[in-house]
Coordinates of C-alpha atoms in Angstrom, one line a residue:
Chain A
X846 CA -14.6 13.0 -4.5
X847 CA -11.5 13.9 -2.3
X848 CA -10.5 10.5 -1.8
X849 CA -10.4 6.9 -3.6
X850 CA -13.9 5.3 -3.3
X851 CA -14.3 1.7 -3.2
X852 CA -17.3 -0.4 -2.9
X853 CA -18.7 -2.3 -1.4
X854 CA -17.0 -2.0 1.8
X855 CA -18.0 -5.5 2.6
X856 CA -19.2 -8.4 0.6
X857 CA -19.9 -11.9 1.7
X858 CA -20.6 -14.4 -0.9
X859 CA -21.1 -18.3 -1.4
X860 CA -18.2 -20.5 -2.9
X861 CA -18.6 -20.3 -6.6
X862 CA -20.2 -17.2 -7.1
X863 CA -18.8 -14.2 -9.2
X864 CA -18.1 -10.8 -7.4
X865 CA -17.6 -7.5 -8.8
X866 CA -15.5 -5.0 -6.7
X867 CA -15.3 -1.1 -7.9
X868 CA -12.9 1.2 -7.4
X869 CA -13.3 5.3 -8.2
X870 CA -9.9 6.8 -8.5
X871 CA -8.9 10.3 -7.5
X872 CA -10.5 12.5 -10.3
X873 CA -7.4 13.1 -12.9
X874 CA -5.2 10.3 -11.5
X875 CA -3.9 8.1 -14.6
X876 CA -2.4 5.4 -12.5
X877 CA -4.6 2.8 -10.8
X878 CA -3.9 -0.4 -8.5
X879 CA -5.7 -3.1 -7.1
X880 CA -3.6 -4.9 -4.0
X881 CA -5.3 -7.7 -2.0
X882 CA -4.3 -8.3 1.8
X883 CA -5.0 -11.5 3.5
X884 CA -5.7 -11.6 7.2
X885 CA -2.5 -10.7 9.0
X886 CA -0.5 -10.6 5.9
X887 CA 1.2 -7.9 3.7
X888 CA -0.2 -6.2 0.8
X889 CA -0.1 -8.3 -2.3
X890 CA 0.0 -6.5 -6.0
X891 CA -2.8 -7.6 -8.4
X892 CA -2.9 -5.4 -11.4
X893 CA -1.9 -1.9 -12.3
X894 CA -3.3 0.4 -15.2
X895 CA -1.6 3.5 -16.6
X896 CA -3.4 5.7 -18.8
X897 CA -3.8 4.1 -22.1
X898 CA -1.1 1.6 -21.7
X899 CA -1.8 -2.2 -21.6
X900 CA -2.2 -3.0 -17.7
X901 CA 0.5 -4.9 -16.0
X902 CA -1.7 -8.2 -14.6
X903 CA 1.6 -10.0 -13.5
X904 CA 0.0 -10.1 -9.8
X905 CA -3.5 -11.8 -10.7
X906 CA -3.3 -15.2 -8.8
X907 CA -5.4 -17.2 -11.4
X908 CA -7.6 -16.8 -14.6
X909 CA -10.5 -16.3 -12.2
X910 CA -9.3 -12.8 -11.8
X911 CA -9.8 -9.9 -14.1
X912 CA -9.8 -6.2 -13.9
X913 CA -10.8 -3.3 -16.4
X914 CA -10.9 0.2 -16.4
X915 CA -13.3 2.0 -18.4
X916 CA -12.7 5.5 -19.8
X917 CA -9.6 5.8 -17.8
X918 CA -11.3 6.3 -14.2
X919 CA -13.7 3.6 -12.6
X920 CA -12.1 0.3 -12.5
X921 CA -13.7 -3.2 -11.8
X922 CA -12.2 -6.3 -10.1
X923 CA -14.3 -9.3 -11.1
X924 CA -13.6 -12.7 -9.3
X925 CA -14.9 -15.4 -11.2
X926 CA -16.0 -18.9 -9.0
X927 CA -14.9 -17.2 -5.8
X928 CA -13.1 -19.8 -3.4
X929 CA -12.5 -19.5 0.2
X930 CA -8.9 -18.5 -0.4
X931 CA -9.9 -15.3 -2.2
X932 CA -11.2 -13.9 1.1
X933 CA -9.4 -10.6 2.0
X934 CA -9.4 -7.2 1.9
X935 CA -9.2 -5.9 -1.7
X936 CA -7.6 -2.4 -1.8
X937 CA -7.6 0.1 -5.0
X938 CA -5.0 3.0 -5.0
X939 CA -4.7 5.8 -7.4
X940 CA -1.8 8.4 -8.5
X941 CA -1.1 11.2 -10.6
X942 CA 1.4 10.0 -13.6
X943 CA 5.0 10.3 -12.2
X944 CA 4.0 11.2 -9.0
X945 CA 4.8 9.4 -5.6
X946 CA 1.6 10.3 -3.9
X947 CA -0.5 7.3 -4.0
X948 CA -3.6 7.2 -2.2
X949 CA -5.4 4.0 -1.0
X950 CA -9.1 3.6 -0.6
X951 CA -10.4 1.8 2.5
X952 CA -10.9 -1.3 0.8
X953 CA -13.4 -4.0 0.0
X954 CA -13.3 -7.0 2.7
X955 CA -14.5 -9.9 0.9
X956 CA -15.6 -12.9 2.9
X957 CA -16.3 -16.3 0.7
X958 CA -18.2 -19.0 2.9
Chain B
X764 CA 12.0 -1.8 -6.2
X765 CA 15.1 -2.8 -3.9
X766 CA 14.2 -5.2 -1.0
X767 CA 13.6 -3.5 2.2
X768 CA 14.0 -5.4 5.6
X769 CA 12.3 -4.2 8.8
X770 CA 12.0 -5.4 12.4
X771 CA 8.6 -7.1 12.5
X772 CA 7.5 -5.1 15.7
X773 CA 8.3 -2.3 18.3
X774 CA 6.7 -0.7 21.3
X775 CA 7.1 3.1 22.0
X776 CA 5.4 5.1 25.1
X777 CA 3.2 7.7 24.5
X778 CA 4.4 11.1 24.1
X779 CA 8.3 9.6 23.2
X780 CA 9.8 9.7 19.8
X781 CA 9.3 6.5 17.9
X782 CA 12.2 5.3 15.7
X783 CA 11.7 3.0 13.2
X784 CA 14.4 1.6 11.1
X785 CA 14.6 0.2 7.4
X786 CA 17.6 -1.3 5.7
X787 CA 17.5 -1.0 1.8
X788 CA 21.0 -1.9 1.1
X789 CA 20.4 -2.7 -2.6
X790 CA 18.7 0.4 -3.4
X791 CA 20.0 2.3 -6.8
X792 CA 20.9 5.6 -7.2
X793 CA 17.9 6.8 -8.4
X794 CA 15.7 5.3 -6.2
X795 CA 13.7 6.8 -3.4
X796 CA 12.7 5.9 0.0
X797 CA 9.2 5.9 0.9
X798 CA 7.3 5.2 4.1
X799 CA 3.5 4.3 4.5
X800 CA 1.3 3.2 7.3
X801 CA -1.7 1.1 7.8
X802 CA -3.9 1.7 10.6
X803 CA -6.1 -1.6 11.4
X804 CA -9.2 -1.6 8.7
X805 CA -7.9 1.4 6.7
X806 CA -5.7 1.2 3.6
X807 CA -2.1 2.5 3.6
X808 CA -1.6 6.0 3.9
X809 CA 1.5 8.0 2.5
X810 CA 3.8 9.5 5.1
X811 CA 7.0 10.8 3.5
X812 CA 9.7 10.0 1.1
X813 CA 13.3 10.8 0.3
X814 CA 16.4 10.3 -1.9
X815 CA 19.3 11.8 -0.1
X816 CA 18.7 14.3 2.1
X817 CA 16.7 14.2 5.4
X818 CA 13.1 15.3 5.2
X819 CA 10.4 16.6 7.4
X820 CA 6.8 17.0 7.4
X821 CA 4.0 17.6 9.7
X822 CA 3.6 13.7 10.3
X823 CA 7.2 12.7 10.5
X824 CA 10.9 13.1 9.7
X825 CA 13.2 10.9 7.6
X826 CA 16.7 10.1 8.2
X827 CA 18.6 8.7 5.4
X828 CA 22.3 7.3 5.9
X829 CA 25.0 8.9 3.9
X830 CA 25.3 5.7 2.0
X831 CA 21.7 5.4 1.8
X832 CA 21.8 2.0 2.8
X833 CA 19.4 2.5 5.3
X834 CA 17.0 5.1 6.8
X835 CA 14.8 5.8 10.0
X836 CA 11.4 7.0 10.3
X837 CA 11.2 9.2 13.4
X838 CA 7.9 10.0 15.1
X839 CA 8.7 12.7 17.3
X840 CA 6.0 12.4 20.1
X841 CA 4.2 9.1 19.6
X842 CA 0.4 9.3 20.3
X843 CA -1.9 6.3 20.7
X844 CA -3.3 6.9 17.2
X845 CA 0.3 6.3 15.6
X846 CA -0.3 2.4 16.4
X847 CA -0.2 0.9 13.1
X848 CA 1.8 -1.4 10.7
X849 CA 4.7 0.9 9.2
X850 CA 6.0 0.4 5.5
X851 CA 9.3 1.1 4.3
X852 CA 9.7 0.7 0.5
X853 CA 12.2 2.1 -2.2
X854 CA 11.4 2.8 -5.9
X855 CA 11.5 5.4 -8.6
X856 CA 9.2 8.4 -8.8
X857 CA 7.6 7.6 -12.1
X858 CA 4.7 5.1 -12.2
X859 CA 5.1 1.4 -11.6
X860 CA 3.7 -1.2 -9.5
X861 CA 4.3 -0.9 -5.7
X862 CA 5.7 -3.6 -3.5
X863 CA 5.5 -3.7 0.1
X864 CA 7.5 -5.8 2.6
X865 CA 5.8 -7.0 5.6
X866 CA 6.4 -3.7 7.7
X867 CA 7.1 -3.1 11.4
X868 CA 4.1 -3.2 13.9
X869 CA 4.3 -0.3 16.0
X870 CA 2.4 -0.5 19.3
X871 CA 2.1 2.9 21.2
X872 CA 1.4 2.6 24.7
X873 CA 0.2 4.5 27.6

């Protein structure tokens, strides 16, 4: 596709359930990022993938959060045992290696009730 | 990434130039200045970046001071659709995690 695609666009889940959020980066982009944005807050870095290198997981808030990137393309962010404080918009971005032109997706709005 | 400081909010009249300042006094010599904006409910959108020289594209102009400790993003003829949060950040051109501050909420009014 022409841009970064995220699905679902909206997700409502019950506290304690697991959720999976998907990101399809722009074809050929080797770097992929996950961020989250709580209501009225700035962007919070979660995790970053670059090619075959080990991902930078330094932003993951707890061990309930994990992410993988299969085949250097699609990425899935998994949140286990969701809590109400996990409610936020989860944004994915990709970029060509060594390029500044990061492109963000439209995000997944997660609501934990 | 060097720390950046931006005013929390600004207003601008439609059709006027919007001048958005950013302070990045700890920027290092090989770090660029980048600007993004985020329109409500959308992902951030890249606008422009620069190192030393002033830059310009179809969206905006970027003025960087000679000492590189601050910069200004200029929207020459602001429209209502330019109402957004504008983020300034500094960093290298190689890959790496992006860090964003709180940004400036620009409100363009009729």
